[in-house]
Amino acid sequence: MSESLRQTIDSAQRGWVGCCWETAFGSRKLNLCGLTSRQALLAARALRGEEASCWRDAAEWLRRVEADAAKAKQLAEQAWTQATANHFVIAYELLSESATLEAKYPLAARYRECAITLDGMIPEKNRNPGRCF
């Protein structure tokens, strides 16, 4: 299997583990870039009132971002395993799921790039004629 696909997957996995873009979250317009859900929860516990509530909401949102990133990473790893076993259609579907998770956020389309890289490597005999890309 191509080293370029492995490198593209590795780059996508390293590039997204949580919120890595500027935000103006909630009533306090919090910038959550680079923060983890654990850090936001610690801030919520240290504060009171509306500010604490905003940080609790931020912690929950960050938890969802982190979970989506972890799921995308897991799917991409499964895709690599399938691709190395020449199960290209399954690998492509897994990478597409990763790209769908990533598309919920303002990120570079790294997992989509993985799917495009894989698509270019699929032998003609293994192509799904109904798939549009």
mmCIF file of C-alpha atoms in Angstrom:
data_model
loop_
_atom_site.group_PDB
_atom_site.id
_atom_site.type_symbol
_atom_site.label_atom_id
_atom_site.label_comp_id
_atom_site.label_asym_id
_atom_site.label_seq_id
_atom_site.Cartn_x
_atom_site.Cartn_y
_atom_site.Cartn_z
ATOM 1 C CA MET A 1 0.000 0.000 0.000
ATOM 2 C CA SER A 2 1.226 3.469 -0.793
ATOM 3 C CA GLU A 3 3.334 5.386 1.657
ATOM 4 C CA SER A 4 1.596 8.573 0.503
ATOM 5 C CA LEU A 5 -1.732 7.293 1.876
ATOM 6 C CA ARG A 6 -0.101 6.428 5.220
ATOM 7 C CA GLN A 7 1.469 9.886 5.409
ATOM 8 C CA THR A 8 -1.818 11.585 4.524
ATOM 9 C CA ILE A 9 -3.650 9.598 7.212
ATOM 10 C CA ASP A 10 -0.929 10.346 9.788
ATOM 11 C CA SER A 11 -1.121 14.049 8.975
ATOM 12 C CA ALA A 12 -4.908 14.075 9.371
ATOM 13 C CA GLN A 13 -4.709 12.204 12.658
ATOM 14 C CA ARG A 14 -2.048 14.526 14.094
ATOM 15 C CA GLY A 15 -3.766 17.629 12.762
ATOM 16 C CA TRP A 16 -7.078 17.218 14.569
ATOM 17 C CA VAL A 17 -7.439 16.093 18.159
ATOM 18 C CA GLY A 18 -9.675 18.875 19.448
ATOM 19 C CA CYS A 19 -10.548 22.506 18.847
ATOM 20 C CA CYS A 20 -7.703 23.936 16.761
ATOM 21 C CA TRP A 21 -9.442 27.028 15.383
ATOM 22 C CA GLU A 22 -10.445 30.398 16.784
ATOM 23 C CA THR A 23 -13.893 30.515 18.414
ATOM 24 C CA ALA A 24 -16.205 33.026 20.051
ATOM 25 C CA PHE A 25 -18.151 30.491 22.082
ATOM 26 C CA GLY A 26 -21.253 31.353 24.067
ATOM 27 C CA SER A 27 -22.299 34.563 25.746
ATOM 28 C CA ARG A 28 -18.726 35.206 26.910
ATOM 29 C CA LYS A 29 -17.340 34.749 23.370
ATOM 30 C CA LEU A 30 -14.735 32.298 24.664
ATOM 31 C CA ASN A 31 -11.809 31.446 22.420
ATOM 32 C CA LEU A 32 -11.481 27.687 22.899
ATOM 33 C CA CYS A 33 -8.666 27.181 20.403
ATOM 34 C CA GLY A 34 -6.129 24.769 21.897
ATOM 35 C CA LEU A 35 -8.146 24.106 25.051
ATOM 36 C CA THR A 36 -9.324 20.677 26.137
ATOM 37 C CA SER A 37 -12.676 19.784 27.627
ATOM 38 C CA ARG A 38 -10.879 19.034 30.895
ATOM 39 C CA GLN A 39 -9.395 22.529 31.010
ATOM 40 C CA ALA A 40 -12.777 24.105 30.320
ATOM 41 C CA LEU A 41 -14.363 22.022 33.074
ATOM 42 C CA LEU A 42 -11.660 23.154 35.506
ATOM 43 C CA ALA A 43 -12.432 26.761 34.595
ATOM 44 C CA ALA A 44 -16.145 26.131 35.158
ATOM 45 C CA ARG A 45 -15.455 24.698 38.608
ATOM 46 C CA ALA A 46 -13.330 27.712 39.541
ATOM 47 C CA LEU A 47 -16.028 30.222 38.584
ATOM 48 C CA ARG A 48 -19.616 31.043 39.532
ATOM 49 C CA GLY A 49 -22.808 32.123 37.875
ATOM 50 C CA GLU A 50 -23.208 32.786 34.181
ATOM 51 C CA GLU A 51 -19.467 32.585 33.519
ATOM 52 C CA ALA A 52 -19.281 29.118 35.084
ATOM 53 C CA SER A 53 -22.282 28.032 33.031
ATOM 54 C CA CYS A 54 -20.646 29.243 29.837
ATOM 55 C CA TRP A 55 -17.483 27.278 30.645
ATOM 56 C CA ARG A 56 -19.545 24.144 31.438
ATOM 57 C CA ASP A 57 -21.229 24.460 28.028
ATOM 58 C CA ALA A 58 -17.801 24.950 26.446
ATOM 59 C CA ALA A 59 -16.502 21.820 28.199
ATOM 60 C CA GLU A 60 -19.394 19.777 26.795
ATOM 61 C CA TRP A 61 -18.895 21.165 23.293
ATOM 62 C CA LEU A 62 -15.138 20.498 23.465
ATOM 63 C CA ARG A 63 -15.871 16.950 24.634
ATOM 64 C CA ARG A 64 -17.951 16.399 21.484
ATOM 65 C CA VAL A 65 -15.196 17.866 19.271
ATOM 66 C CA GLU A 66 -12.607 15.610 20.926
ATOM 67 C CA ALA A 67 -14.883 12.565 20.552
ATOM 68 C CA ASP A 68 -15.444 13.318 16.858
ATOM 69 C CA ALA A 69 -11.686 13.718 16.330
ATOM 70 C CA ALA A 70 -10.994 10.428 18.125
ATOM 71 C CA LYS A 71 -13.676 8.633 16.095
ATOM 72 C CA ALA A 72 -12.298 10.057 12.828
ATOM 73 C CA LYS A 73 -8.820 8.889 13.818
ATOM 74 C CA GLN A 74 -10.116 5.404 14.634
ATOM 75 C CA LEU A 75 -12.019 5.170 11.334
ATOM 76 C CA ALA A 76 -8.936 6.283 9.395
ATOM 77 C CA GLU A 77 -6.835 3.621 11.104
ATOM 78 C CA GLN A 78 -9.433 1.001 10.176
ATOM 79 C CA ALA A 79 -9.378 2.356 6.624
ATOM 80 C CA TRP A 80 -5.607 1.876 6.477
ATOM 81 C CA THR A 81 -6.006 -1.731 7.627
ATOM 82 C CA GLN A 82 -8.679 -2.352 4.989
ATOM 83 C CA ALA A 83 -6.644 -0.658 2.256
ATOM 84 C CA THR A 84 -3.557 -2.755 3.035
ATOM 85 C CA ALA A 85 -5.780 -5.838 2.688
ATOM 86 C CA ASN A 86 -6.946 -4.522 -0.729
ATOM 87 C CA HIS A 87 -10.469 -3.872 0.579
ATOM 88 C CA PHE A 88 -10.560 -0.507 -1.147
ATOM 89 C CA VAL A 89 -14.299 0.152 -1.104
ATOM 90 C CA ILE A 90 -14.498 -0.443 2.647
ATOM 91 C CA ALA A 91 -11.419 1.722 3.196
ATOM 92 C CA TYR A 92 -12.923 4.499 1.112
ATOM 93 C CA GLU A 93 -16.202 4.348 3.058
ATOM 94 C CA LEU A 94 -14.325 4.555 6.369
ATOM 95 C CA LEU A 95 -12.314 7.560 5.209
ATOM 96 C CA SER A 96 -15.521 9.169 3.982
ATOM 97 C CA GLU A 97 -16.993 8.768 7.484
ATOM 98 C CA SER A 98 -13.899 10.469 8.919
ATOM 99 C CA ALA A 99 -14.317 13.306 6.409
ATOM 100 C CA THR A 100 -17.990 13.696 7.368
ATOM 101 C CA LEU A 101 -17.059 14.084 11.044
ATOM 102 C CA GLU A 102 -14.351 16.594 10.158
ATOM 103 C CA ALA A 103 -16.715 18.598 7.930
ATOM 104 C CA LYS A 104 -18.816 19.559 10.969
ATOM 105 C CA TYR A 105 -16.025 21.933 12.002
ATOM 106 C CA PRO A 106 -13.980 24.727 10.381
ATOM 107 C CA LEU A 107 -10.984 22.506 9.640
ATOM 108 C CA ALA A 108 -8.784 21.850 6.667
ATOM 109 C CA ALA A 109 -10.248 18.878 4.813
ATOM 110 C CA ARG A 110 -7.464 16.472 5.777
ATOM 111 C CA TYR A 111 -9.592 13.325 5.930
ATOM 112 C CA ARG A 112 -11.175 14.250 2.602
ATOM 113 C CA GLU A 113 -7.626 14.441 1.223
ATOM 114 C CA CYS A 114 -7.077 10.908 2.534
ATOM 115 C CA ALA A 115 -10.140 9.687 0.635
ATOM 116 C CA ILE A 116 -8.964 11.455 -2.512
ATOM 117 C CA THR A 117 -5.498 9.893 -2.163
ATOM 118 C CA LEU A 118 -7.027 6.447 -1.745
ATOM 119 C CA ASP A 119 -9.412 6.990 -4.638
ATOM 120 C CA GLY A 120 -6.461 7.653 -6.921
ATOM 121 C CA MET A 121 -4.859 4.367 -5.885
ATOM 122 C CA ILE A 122 -7.843 2.064 -6.406
ATOM 123 C CA PRO A 123 -7.320 -0.266 -9.356
ATOM 124 C CA GLU A 124 -10.004 0.120 -12.027
ATOM 125 C CA LYS A 125 -11.294 -3.419 -11.435
ATOM 126 C CA ASN A 126 -12.043 -2.558 -7.773
ATOM 127 C CA ARG A 127 -13.928 0.660 -8.452
ATOM 128 C CA ASN A 128 -17.549 1.069 -7.487
ATOM 129 C CA PRO A 129 -19.201 2.442 -10.645
ATOM 130 C CA GLY A 130 -22.004 4.138 -8.680
ATOM 131 C CA ARG A 131 -19.673 6.234 -6.539
ATOM 132 C CA CYS A 132 -19.263 9.887 -7.366
ATOM 133 C CA PHE A 133 -16.311 11.805 -6.043
#
